[in-house]
JSON list of C-alpha atoms in Angstrom, two decimals:
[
{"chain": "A", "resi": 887, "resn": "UNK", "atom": "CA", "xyz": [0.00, 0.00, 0.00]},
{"chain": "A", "resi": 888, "resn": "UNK", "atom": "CA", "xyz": [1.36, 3.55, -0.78]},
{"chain": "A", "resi": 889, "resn": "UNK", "atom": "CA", "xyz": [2.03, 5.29, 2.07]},
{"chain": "A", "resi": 890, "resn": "UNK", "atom": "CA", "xyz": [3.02, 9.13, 2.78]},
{"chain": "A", "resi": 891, "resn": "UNK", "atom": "CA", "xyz": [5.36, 10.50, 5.68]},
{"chain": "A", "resi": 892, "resn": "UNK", "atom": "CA", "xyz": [5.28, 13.84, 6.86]},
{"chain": "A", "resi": 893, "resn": "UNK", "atom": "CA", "xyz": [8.30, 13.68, 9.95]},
{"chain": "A", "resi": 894, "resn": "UNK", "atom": "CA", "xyz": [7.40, 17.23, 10.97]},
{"chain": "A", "resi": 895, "resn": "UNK", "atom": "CA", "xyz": [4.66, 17.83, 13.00]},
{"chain": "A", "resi": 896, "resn": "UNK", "atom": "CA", "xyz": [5.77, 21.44, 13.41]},
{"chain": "A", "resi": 897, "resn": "UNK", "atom": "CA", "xyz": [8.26, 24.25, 12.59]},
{"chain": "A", "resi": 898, "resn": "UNK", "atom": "CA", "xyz": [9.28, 27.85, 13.14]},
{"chain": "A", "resi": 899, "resn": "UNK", "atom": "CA", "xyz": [10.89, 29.59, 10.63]},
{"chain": "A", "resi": 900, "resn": "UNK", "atom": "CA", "xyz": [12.36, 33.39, 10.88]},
{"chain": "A", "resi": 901, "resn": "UNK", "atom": "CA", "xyz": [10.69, 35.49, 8.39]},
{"chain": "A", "resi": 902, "resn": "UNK", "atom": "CA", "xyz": [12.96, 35.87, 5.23]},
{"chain": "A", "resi": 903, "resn": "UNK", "atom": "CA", "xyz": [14.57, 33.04, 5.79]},
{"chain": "A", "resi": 904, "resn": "UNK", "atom": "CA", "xyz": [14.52, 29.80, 3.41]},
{"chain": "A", "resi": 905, "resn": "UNK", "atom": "CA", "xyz": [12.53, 26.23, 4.70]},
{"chain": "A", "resi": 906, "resn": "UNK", "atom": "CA", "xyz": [12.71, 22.93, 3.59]},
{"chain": "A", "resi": 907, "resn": "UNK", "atom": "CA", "xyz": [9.31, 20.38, 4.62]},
{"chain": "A", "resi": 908, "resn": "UNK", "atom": "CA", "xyz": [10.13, 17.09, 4.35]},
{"chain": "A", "resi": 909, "resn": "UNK", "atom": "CA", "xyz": [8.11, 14.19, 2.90]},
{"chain": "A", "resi": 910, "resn": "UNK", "atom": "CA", "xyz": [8.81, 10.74, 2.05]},
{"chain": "A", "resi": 911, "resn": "UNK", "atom": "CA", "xyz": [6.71, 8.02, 0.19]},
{"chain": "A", "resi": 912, "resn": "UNK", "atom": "CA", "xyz": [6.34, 4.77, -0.07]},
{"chain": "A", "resi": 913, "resn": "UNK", "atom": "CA", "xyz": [5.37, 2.47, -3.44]},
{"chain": "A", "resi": 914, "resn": "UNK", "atom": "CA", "xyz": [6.37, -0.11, -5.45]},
{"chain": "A", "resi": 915, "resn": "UNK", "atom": "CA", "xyz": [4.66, 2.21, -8.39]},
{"chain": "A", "resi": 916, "resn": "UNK", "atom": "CA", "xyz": [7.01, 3.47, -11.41]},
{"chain": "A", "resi": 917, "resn": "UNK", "atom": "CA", "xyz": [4.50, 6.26, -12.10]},
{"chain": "A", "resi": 918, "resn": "UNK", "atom": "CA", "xyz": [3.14, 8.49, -9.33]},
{"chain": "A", "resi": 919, "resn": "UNK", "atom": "CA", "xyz": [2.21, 12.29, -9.51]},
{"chain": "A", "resi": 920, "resn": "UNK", "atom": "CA", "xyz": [3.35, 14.36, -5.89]},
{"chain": "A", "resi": 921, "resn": "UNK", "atom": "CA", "xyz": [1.62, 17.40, -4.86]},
{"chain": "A", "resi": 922, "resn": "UNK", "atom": "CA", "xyz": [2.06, 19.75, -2.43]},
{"chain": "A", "resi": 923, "resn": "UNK", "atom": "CA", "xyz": [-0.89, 21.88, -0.78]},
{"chain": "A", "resi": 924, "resn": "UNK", "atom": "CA", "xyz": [-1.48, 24.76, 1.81]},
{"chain": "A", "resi": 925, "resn": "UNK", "atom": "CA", "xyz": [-4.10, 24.85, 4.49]},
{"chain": "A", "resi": 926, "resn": "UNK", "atom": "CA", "xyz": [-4.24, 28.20, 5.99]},
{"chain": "A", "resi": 927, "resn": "UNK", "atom": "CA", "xyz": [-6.32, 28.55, 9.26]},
{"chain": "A", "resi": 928, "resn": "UNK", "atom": "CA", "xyz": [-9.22, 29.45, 7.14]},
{"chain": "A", "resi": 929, "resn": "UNK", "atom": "CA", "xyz": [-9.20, 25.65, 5.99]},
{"chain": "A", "resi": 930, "resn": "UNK", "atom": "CA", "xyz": [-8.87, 25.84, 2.54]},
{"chain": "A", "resi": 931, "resn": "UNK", "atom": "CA", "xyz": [-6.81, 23.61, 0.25]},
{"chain": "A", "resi": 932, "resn": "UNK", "atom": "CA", "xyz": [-4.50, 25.89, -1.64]},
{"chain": "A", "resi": 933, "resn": "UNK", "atom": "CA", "xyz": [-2.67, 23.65, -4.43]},
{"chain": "A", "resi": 934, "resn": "UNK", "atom": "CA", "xyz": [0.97, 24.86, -4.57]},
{"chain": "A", "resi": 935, "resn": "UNK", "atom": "CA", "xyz": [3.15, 22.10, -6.88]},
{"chain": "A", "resi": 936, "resn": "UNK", "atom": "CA", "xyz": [3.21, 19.20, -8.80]},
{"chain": "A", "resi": 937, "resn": "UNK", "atom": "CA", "xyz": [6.29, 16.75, -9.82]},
{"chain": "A", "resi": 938, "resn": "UNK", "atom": "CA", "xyz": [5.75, 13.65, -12.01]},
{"chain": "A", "resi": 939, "resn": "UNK", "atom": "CA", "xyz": [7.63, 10.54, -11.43]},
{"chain": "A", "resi": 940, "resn": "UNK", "atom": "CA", "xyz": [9.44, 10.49, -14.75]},
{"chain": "A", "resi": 941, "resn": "UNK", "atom": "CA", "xyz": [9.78, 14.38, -14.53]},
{"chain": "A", "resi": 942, "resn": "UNK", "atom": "CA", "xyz": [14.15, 14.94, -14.51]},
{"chain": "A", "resi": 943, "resn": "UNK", "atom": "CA", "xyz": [13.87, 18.51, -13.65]},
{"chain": "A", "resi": 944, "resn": "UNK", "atom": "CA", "xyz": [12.48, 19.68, -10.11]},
{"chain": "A", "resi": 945, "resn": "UNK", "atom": "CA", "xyz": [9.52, 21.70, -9.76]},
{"chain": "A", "resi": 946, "resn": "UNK", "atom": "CA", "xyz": [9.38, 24.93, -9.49]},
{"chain": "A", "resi": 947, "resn": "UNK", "atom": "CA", "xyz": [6.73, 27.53, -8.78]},
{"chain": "A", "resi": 948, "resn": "UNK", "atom": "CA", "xyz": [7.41, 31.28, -7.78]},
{"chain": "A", "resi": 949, "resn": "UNK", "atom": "CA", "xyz": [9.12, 30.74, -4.27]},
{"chain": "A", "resi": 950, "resn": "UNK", "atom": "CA", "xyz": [7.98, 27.31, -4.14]},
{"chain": "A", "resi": 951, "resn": "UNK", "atom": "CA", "xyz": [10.09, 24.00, -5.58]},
{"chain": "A", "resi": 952, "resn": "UNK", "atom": "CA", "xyz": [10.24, 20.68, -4.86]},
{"chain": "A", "resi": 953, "resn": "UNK", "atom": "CA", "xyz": [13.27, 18.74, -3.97]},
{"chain": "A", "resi": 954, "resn": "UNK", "atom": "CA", "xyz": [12.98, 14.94, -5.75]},
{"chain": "A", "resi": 955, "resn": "UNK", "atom": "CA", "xyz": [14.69, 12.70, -4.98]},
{"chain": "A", "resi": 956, "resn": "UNK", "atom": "CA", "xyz": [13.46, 9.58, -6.51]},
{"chain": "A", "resi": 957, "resn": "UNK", "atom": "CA", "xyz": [16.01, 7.02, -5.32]},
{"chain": "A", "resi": 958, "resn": "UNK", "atom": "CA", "xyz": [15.58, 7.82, -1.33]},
{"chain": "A", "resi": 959, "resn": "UNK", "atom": "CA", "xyz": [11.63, 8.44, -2.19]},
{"chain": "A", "resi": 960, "resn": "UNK", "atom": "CA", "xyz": [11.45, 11.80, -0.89]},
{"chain": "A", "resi": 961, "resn": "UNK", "atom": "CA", "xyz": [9.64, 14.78, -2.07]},
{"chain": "A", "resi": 962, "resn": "UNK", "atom": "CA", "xyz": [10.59, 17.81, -0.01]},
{"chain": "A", "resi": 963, "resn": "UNK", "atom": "CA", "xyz": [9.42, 21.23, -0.40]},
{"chain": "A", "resi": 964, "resn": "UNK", "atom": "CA", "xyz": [11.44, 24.48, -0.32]},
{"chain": "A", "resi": 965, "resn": "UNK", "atom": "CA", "xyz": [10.23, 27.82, 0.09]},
{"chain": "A", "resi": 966, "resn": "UNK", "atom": "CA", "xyz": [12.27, 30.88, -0.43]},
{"chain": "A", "resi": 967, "resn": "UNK", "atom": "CA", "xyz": [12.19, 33.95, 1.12]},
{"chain": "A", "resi": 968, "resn": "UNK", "atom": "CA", "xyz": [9.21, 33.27, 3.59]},
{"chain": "A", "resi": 969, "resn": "UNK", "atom": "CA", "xyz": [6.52, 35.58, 4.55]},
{"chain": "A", "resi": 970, "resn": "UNK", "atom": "CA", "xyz": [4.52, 36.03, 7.57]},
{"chain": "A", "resi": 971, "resn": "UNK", "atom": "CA", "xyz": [1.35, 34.50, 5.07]},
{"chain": "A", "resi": 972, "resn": "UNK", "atom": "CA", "xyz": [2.98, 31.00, 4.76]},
{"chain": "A", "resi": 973, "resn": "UNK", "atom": "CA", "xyz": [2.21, 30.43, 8.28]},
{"chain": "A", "resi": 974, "resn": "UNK", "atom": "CA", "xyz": [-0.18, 27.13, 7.54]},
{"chain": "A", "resi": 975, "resn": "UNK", "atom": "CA", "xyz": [-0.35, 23.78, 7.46]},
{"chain": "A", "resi": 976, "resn": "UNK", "atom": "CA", "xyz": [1.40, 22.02, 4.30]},
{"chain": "A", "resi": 977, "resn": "UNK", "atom": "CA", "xyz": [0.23, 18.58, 3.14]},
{"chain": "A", "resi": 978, "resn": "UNK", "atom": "CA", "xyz": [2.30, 15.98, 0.69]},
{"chain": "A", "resi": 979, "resn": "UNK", "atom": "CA", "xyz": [-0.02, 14.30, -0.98]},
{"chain": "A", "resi": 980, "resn": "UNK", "atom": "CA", "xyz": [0.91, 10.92, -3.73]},
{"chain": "A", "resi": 981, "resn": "UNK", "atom": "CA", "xyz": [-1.44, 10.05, -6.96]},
{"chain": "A", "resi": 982, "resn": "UNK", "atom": "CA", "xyz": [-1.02, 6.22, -7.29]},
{"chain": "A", "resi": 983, "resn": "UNK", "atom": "CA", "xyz": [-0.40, 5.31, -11.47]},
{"chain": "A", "resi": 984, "resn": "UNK", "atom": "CA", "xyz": [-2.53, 6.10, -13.87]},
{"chain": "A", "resi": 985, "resn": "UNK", "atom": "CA", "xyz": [-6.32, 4.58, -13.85]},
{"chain": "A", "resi": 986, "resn": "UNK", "atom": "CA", "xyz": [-9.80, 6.14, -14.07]},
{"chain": "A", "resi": 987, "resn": "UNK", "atom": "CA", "xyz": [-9.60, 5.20, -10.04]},
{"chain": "A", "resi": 988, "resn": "UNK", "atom": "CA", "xyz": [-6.48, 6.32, -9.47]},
{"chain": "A", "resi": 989, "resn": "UNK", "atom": "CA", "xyz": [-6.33, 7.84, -5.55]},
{"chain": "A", "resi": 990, "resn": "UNK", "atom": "CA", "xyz": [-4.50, 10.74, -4.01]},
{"chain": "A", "resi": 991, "resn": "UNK", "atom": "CA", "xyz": [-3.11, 9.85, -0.35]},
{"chain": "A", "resi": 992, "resn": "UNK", "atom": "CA", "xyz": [-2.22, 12.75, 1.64]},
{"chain": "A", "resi": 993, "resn": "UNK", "atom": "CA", "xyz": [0.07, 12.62, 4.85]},
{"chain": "A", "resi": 994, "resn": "UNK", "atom": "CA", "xyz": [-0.45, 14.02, 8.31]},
{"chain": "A", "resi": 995, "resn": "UNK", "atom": "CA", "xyz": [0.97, 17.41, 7.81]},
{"chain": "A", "resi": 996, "resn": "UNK", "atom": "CA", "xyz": [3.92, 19.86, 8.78]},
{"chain": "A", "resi": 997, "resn": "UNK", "atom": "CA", "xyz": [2.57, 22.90, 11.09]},
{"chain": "A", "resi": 998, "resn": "UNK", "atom": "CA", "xyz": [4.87, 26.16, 9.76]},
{"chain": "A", "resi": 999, "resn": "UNK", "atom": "CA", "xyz": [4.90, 29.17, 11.66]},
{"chain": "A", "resi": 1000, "resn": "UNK", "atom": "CA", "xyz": [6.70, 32.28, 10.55]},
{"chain": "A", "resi": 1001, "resn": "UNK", "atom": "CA", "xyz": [8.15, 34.52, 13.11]},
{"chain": "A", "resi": 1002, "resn": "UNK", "atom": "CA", "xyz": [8.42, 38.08, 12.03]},
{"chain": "B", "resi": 268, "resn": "UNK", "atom": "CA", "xyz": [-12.36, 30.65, -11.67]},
{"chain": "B", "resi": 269, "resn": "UNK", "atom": "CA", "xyz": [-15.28, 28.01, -10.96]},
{"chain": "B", "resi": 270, "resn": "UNK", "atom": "CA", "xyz": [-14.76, 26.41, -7.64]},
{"chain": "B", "resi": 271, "resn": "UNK", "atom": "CA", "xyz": [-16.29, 23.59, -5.52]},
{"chain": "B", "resi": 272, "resn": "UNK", "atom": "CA", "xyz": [-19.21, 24.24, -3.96]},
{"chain": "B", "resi": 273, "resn": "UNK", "atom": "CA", "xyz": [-20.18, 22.73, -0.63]},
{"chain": "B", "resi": 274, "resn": "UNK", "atom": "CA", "xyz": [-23.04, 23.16, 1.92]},
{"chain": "B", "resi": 275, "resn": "UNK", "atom": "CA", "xyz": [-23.06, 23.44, 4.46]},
{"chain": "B", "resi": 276, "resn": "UNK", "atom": "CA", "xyz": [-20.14, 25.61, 5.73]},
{"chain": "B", "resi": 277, "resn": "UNK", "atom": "CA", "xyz": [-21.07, 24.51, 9.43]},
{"chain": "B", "resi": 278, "resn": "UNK", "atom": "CA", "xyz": [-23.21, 21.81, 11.01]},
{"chain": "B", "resi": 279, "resn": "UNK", "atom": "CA", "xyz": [-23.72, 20.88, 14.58]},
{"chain": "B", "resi": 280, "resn": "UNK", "atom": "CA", "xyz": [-25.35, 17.74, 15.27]},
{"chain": "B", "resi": 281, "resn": "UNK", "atom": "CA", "xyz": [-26.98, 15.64, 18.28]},
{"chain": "B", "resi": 282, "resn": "UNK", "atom": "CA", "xyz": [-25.00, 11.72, 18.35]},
{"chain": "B", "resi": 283, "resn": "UNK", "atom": "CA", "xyz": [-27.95, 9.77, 16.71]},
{"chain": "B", "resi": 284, "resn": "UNK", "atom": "CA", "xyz": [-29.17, 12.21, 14.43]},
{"chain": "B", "resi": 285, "resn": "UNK", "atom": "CA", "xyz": [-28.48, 12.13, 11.00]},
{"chain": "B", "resi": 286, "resn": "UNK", "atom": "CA", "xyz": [-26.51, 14.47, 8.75]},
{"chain": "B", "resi": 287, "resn": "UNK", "atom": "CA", "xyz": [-25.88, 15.17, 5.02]},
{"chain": "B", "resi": 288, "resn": "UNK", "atom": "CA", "xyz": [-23.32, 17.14, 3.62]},
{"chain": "B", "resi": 289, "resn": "UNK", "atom": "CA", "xyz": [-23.41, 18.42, -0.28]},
{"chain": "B", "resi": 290, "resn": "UNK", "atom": "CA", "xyz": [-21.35, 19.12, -3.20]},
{"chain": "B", "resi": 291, "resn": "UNK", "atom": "CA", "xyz": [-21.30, 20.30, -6.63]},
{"chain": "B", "resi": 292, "resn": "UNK", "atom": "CA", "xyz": [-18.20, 19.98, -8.44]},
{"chain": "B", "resi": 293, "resn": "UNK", "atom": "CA", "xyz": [-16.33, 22.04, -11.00]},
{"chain": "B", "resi": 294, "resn": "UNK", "atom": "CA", "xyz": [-18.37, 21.81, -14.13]},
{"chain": "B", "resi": 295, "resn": "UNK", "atom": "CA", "xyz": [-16.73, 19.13, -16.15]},
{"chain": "B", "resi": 296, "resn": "UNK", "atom": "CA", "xyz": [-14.90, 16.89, -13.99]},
{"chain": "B", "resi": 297, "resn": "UNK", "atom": "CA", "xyz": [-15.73, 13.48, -13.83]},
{"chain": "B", "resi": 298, "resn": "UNK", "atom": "CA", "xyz": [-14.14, 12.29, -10.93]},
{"chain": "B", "resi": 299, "resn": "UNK", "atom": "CA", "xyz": [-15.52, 13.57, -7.25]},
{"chain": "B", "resi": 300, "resn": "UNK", "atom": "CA", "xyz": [-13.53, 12.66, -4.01]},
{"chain": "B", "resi": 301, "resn": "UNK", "atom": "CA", "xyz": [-15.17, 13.10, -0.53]},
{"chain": "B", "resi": 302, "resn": "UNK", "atom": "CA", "xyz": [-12.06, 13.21, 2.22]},
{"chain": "B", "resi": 303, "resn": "UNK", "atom": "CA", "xyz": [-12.46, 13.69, 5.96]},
{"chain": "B", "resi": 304, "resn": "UNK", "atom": "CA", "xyz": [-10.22, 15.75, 7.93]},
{"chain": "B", "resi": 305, "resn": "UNK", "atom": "CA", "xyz": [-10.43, 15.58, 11.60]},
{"chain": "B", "resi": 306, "resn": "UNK", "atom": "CA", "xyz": [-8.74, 18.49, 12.97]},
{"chain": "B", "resi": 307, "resn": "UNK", "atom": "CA", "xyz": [-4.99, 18.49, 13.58]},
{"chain": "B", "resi": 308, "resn": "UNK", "atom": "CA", "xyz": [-4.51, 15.10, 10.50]},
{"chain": "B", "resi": 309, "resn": "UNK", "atom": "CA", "xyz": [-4.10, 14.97, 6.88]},
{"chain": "B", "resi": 310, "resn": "UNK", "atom": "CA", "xyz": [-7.18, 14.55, 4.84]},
{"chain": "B", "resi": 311, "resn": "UNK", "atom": "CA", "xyz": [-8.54, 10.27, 4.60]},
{"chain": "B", "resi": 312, "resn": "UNK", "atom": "CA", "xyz": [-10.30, 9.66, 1.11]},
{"chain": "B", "resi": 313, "resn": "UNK", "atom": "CA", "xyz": [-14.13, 8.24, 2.06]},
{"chain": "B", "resi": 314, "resn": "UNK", "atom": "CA", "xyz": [-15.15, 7.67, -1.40]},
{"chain": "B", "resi": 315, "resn": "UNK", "atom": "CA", "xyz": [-14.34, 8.56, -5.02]},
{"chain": "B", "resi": 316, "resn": "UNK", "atom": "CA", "xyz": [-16.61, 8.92, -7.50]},
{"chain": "B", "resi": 317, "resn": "UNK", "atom": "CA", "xyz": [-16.41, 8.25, -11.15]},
{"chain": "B", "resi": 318, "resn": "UNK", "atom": "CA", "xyz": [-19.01, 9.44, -13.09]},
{"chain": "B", "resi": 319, "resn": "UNK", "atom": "CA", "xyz": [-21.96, 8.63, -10.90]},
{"chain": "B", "resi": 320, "resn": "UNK", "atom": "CA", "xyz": [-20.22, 5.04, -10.25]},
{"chain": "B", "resi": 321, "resn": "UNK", "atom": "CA", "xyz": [-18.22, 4.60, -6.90]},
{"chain": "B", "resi": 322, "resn": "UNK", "atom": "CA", "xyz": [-14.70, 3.49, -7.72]},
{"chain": "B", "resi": 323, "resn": "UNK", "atom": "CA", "xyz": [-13.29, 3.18, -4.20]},
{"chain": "B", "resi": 324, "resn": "UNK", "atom": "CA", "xyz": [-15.07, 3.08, -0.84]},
{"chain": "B", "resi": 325, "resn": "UNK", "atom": "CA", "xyz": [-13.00, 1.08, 1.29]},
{"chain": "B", "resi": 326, "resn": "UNK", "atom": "CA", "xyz": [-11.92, 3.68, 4.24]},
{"chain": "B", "resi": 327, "resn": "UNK", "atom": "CA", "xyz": [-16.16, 4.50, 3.94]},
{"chain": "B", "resi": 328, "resn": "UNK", "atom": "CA", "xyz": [-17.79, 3.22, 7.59]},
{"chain": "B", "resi": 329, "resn": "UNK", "atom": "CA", "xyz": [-20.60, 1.85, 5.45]},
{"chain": "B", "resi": 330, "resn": "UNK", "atom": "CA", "xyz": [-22.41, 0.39, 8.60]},
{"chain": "B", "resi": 331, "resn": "UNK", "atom": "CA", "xyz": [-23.72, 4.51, 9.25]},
{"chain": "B", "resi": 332, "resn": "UNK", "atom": "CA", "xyz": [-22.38, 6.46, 6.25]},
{"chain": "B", "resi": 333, "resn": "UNK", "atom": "CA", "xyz": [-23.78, 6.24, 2.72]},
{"chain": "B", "resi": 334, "resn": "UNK", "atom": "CA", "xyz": [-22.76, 8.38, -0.68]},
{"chain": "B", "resi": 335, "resn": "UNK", "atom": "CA", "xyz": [-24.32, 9.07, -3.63]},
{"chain": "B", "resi": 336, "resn": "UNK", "atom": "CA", "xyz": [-23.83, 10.85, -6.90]},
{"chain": "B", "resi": 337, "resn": "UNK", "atom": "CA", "xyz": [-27.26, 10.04, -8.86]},
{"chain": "B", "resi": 338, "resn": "UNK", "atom": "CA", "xyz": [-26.32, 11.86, -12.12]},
{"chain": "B", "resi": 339, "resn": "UNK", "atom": "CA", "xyz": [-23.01, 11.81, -12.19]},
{"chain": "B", "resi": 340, "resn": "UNK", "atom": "CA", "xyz": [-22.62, 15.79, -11.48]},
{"chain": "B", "resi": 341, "resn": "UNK", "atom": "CA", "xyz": [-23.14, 16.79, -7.59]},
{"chain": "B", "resi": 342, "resn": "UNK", "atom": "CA", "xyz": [-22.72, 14.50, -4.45]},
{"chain": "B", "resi": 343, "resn": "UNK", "atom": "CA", "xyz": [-24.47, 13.88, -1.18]},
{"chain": "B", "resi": 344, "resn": "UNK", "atom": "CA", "xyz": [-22.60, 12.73, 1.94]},
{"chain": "B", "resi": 345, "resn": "UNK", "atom": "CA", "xyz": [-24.63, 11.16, 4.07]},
{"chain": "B", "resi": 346, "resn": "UNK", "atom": "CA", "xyz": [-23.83, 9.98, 8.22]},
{"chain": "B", "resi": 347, "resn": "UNK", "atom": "CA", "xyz": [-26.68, 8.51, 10.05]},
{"chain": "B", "resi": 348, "resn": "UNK", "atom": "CA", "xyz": [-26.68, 8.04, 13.12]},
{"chain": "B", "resi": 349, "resn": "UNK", "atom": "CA", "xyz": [-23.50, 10.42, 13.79]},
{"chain": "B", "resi": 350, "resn": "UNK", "atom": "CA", "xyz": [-21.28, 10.04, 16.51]},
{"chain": "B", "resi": 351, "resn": "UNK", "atom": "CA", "xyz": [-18.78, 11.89, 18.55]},
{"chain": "B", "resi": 352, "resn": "UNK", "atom": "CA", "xyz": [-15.99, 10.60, 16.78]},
{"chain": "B", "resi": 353, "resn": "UNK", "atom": "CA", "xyz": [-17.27, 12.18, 13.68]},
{"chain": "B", "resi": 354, "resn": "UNK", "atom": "CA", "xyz": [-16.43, 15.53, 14.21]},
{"chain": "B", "resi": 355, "resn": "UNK", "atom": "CA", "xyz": [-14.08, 16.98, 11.22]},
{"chain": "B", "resi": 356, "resn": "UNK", "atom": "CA", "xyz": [-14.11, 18.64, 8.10]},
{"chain": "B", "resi": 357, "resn": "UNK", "atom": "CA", "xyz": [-15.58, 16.77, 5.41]},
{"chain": "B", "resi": 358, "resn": "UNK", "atom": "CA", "xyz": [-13.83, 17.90, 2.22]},
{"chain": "B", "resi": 359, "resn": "UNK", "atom": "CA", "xyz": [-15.22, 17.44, -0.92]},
{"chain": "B", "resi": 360, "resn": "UNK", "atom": "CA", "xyz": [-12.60, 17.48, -4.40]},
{"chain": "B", "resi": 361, "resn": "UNK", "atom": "CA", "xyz": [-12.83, 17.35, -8.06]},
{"chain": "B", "resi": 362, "resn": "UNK", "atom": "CA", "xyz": [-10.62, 16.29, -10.72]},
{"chain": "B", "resi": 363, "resn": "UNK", "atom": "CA", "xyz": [-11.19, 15.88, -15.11]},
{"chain": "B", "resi": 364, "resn": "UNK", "atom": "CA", "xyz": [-10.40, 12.24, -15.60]},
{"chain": "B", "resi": 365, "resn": "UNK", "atom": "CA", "xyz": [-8.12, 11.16, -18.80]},
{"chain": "B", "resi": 366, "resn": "UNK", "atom": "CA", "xyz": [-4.30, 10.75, -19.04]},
{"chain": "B", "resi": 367, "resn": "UNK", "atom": "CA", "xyz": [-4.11, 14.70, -19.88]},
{"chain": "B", "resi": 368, "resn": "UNK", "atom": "CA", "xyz": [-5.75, 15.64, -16.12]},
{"chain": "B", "resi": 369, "resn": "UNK", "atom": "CA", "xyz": [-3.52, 13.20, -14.59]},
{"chain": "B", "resi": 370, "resn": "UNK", "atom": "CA", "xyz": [-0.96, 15.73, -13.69]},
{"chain": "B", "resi": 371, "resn": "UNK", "atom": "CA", "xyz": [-3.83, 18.35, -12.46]},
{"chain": "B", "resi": 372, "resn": "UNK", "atom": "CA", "xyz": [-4.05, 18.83, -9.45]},
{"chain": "B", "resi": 373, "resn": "UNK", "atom": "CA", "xyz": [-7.81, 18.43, -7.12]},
{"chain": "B", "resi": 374, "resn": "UNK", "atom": "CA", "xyz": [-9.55, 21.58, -6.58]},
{"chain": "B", "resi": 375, "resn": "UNK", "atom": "CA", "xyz": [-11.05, 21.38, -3.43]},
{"chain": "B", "resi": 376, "resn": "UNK", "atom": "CA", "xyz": [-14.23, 23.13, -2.10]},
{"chain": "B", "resi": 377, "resn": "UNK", "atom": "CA", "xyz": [-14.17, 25.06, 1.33]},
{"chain": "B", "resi": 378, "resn": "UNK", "atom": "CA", "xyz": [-15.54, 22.06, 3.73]},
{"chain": "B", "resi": 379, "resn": "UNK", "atom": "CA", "xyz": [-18.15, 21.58, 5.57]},
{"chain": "B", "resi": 380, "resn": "UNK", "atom": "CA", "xyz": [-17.10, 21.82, 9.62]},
{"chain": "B", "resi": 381, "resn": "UNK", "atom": "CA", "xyz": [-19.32, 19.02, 11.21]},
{"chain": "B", "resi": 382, "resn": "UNK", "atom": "CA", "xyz": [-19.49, 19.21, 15.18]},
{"chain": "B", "resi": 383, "resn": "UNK", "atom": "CA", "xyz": [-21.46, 16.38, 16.83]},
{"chain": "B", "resi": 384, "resn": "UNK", "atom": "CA", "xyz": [-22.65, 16.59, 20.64]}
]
């Protein structure tokens, strides 16, 4: 069964300064999609990034990119620069290969707090 | 940009009574996810839809909750008779279907916040 690891339960972070949350996975899948999404207080699920399995370059959106590393299964998102307004919880979440049933797992979630 | 729409935002409940939550997906998209989220944890898939066919149920308490998508466009959740343990955001998600969504990501709707006393 696929499985998703978030190790972090929480973090503080000084404003401006760069953060890495980690994720790891676990399938015996060649093809998987990872996503990465941000759950302000409010509750909403703000999509942030995407990397394919087969992708060879590492995502990158705005301050946001992913760190893949396919070998050690991990998935781990940086964000540059951080603001006061990526205080939030961040989810890593694993499509299983392709199929019209094909499920998204999420894990349990990294807590970041930005101190100004 | 068309979003997810759920109903309601907020629902408090007696244990024993029962409960439905709604949604109506992007216009479009095929495939509808319900996901509970009790506070604190990542979101658990109850159910995804396909079309109005369920293609996977299996973390769905079927003994008191029930789903349905009748034509294939918006969902009901249903819980009856809730329980304590129930409390959490139920999160409802949609997705296109095909090889060419497979890389797009779910939008999600806001939640409904179910409390149950």
């Amino acid at each position: 069964a696929q499985k998703i690891t978030q190790t972090q339960p929480g973090m503080f972070v000084q404003e401006k300064e760069a953060v890495t949350l980690d994720c790891t996975y676990d399938t015996s899948d060649q093809s998987y999609g990872l996503f990465w999404y941000k759950q302000p207080s409010s509750g909403e699920m703000i999509f942030l990034i995407y990397q394919g399995s087969y992708d060879e370059q590492n995502a990158t959106e705005g301050r946001y990119s992913l760190n893949f590393q396919k070998a050690r299964k991990s998935a781990n998102l940086v964000i540059s620069a951080s603001q006061l307004g990526d205080s939030a919880m961040y989810f890593c979440a694993m499509r299983e290969p392709y199929s019209s049933a094909s499920k998204i797992i999420f894990g349990s979630g990294t807590r970041l707090s930005i101190r100004p | 940009e068309a979003e997810v729409a759920q109903s309601p935002r907020y629902k408090i409940t007696e244990k024993s009574q029962a409960v439905a939550f709604w949604c109506d997906p992007i216009s479009g998209h095929a495939t509808l996810y319900w996901y509970r989220q009790i506070l604190g944890q990542g979101p658990e898939l109850l159910v995804q839809f396909q079309d109005e066919s369920v293609v996977d149920d299996s973390q769905l308490p079927k003994d008191r909750f029930s789903a349905e998508r009748l034509k294939g466009v918006d969902s009901t959740l249903k819980i009856q008779p809730a329980e304590l343990g129930d409390s959490a955001m139920y999160l409802c998600a949609s997705s296109g279907t095909g090889r060419s969504s497979y890389n797009s990501p779910l939008h999600f709707g806001n939640g409904t916040r179910l409390t149950v006393t």
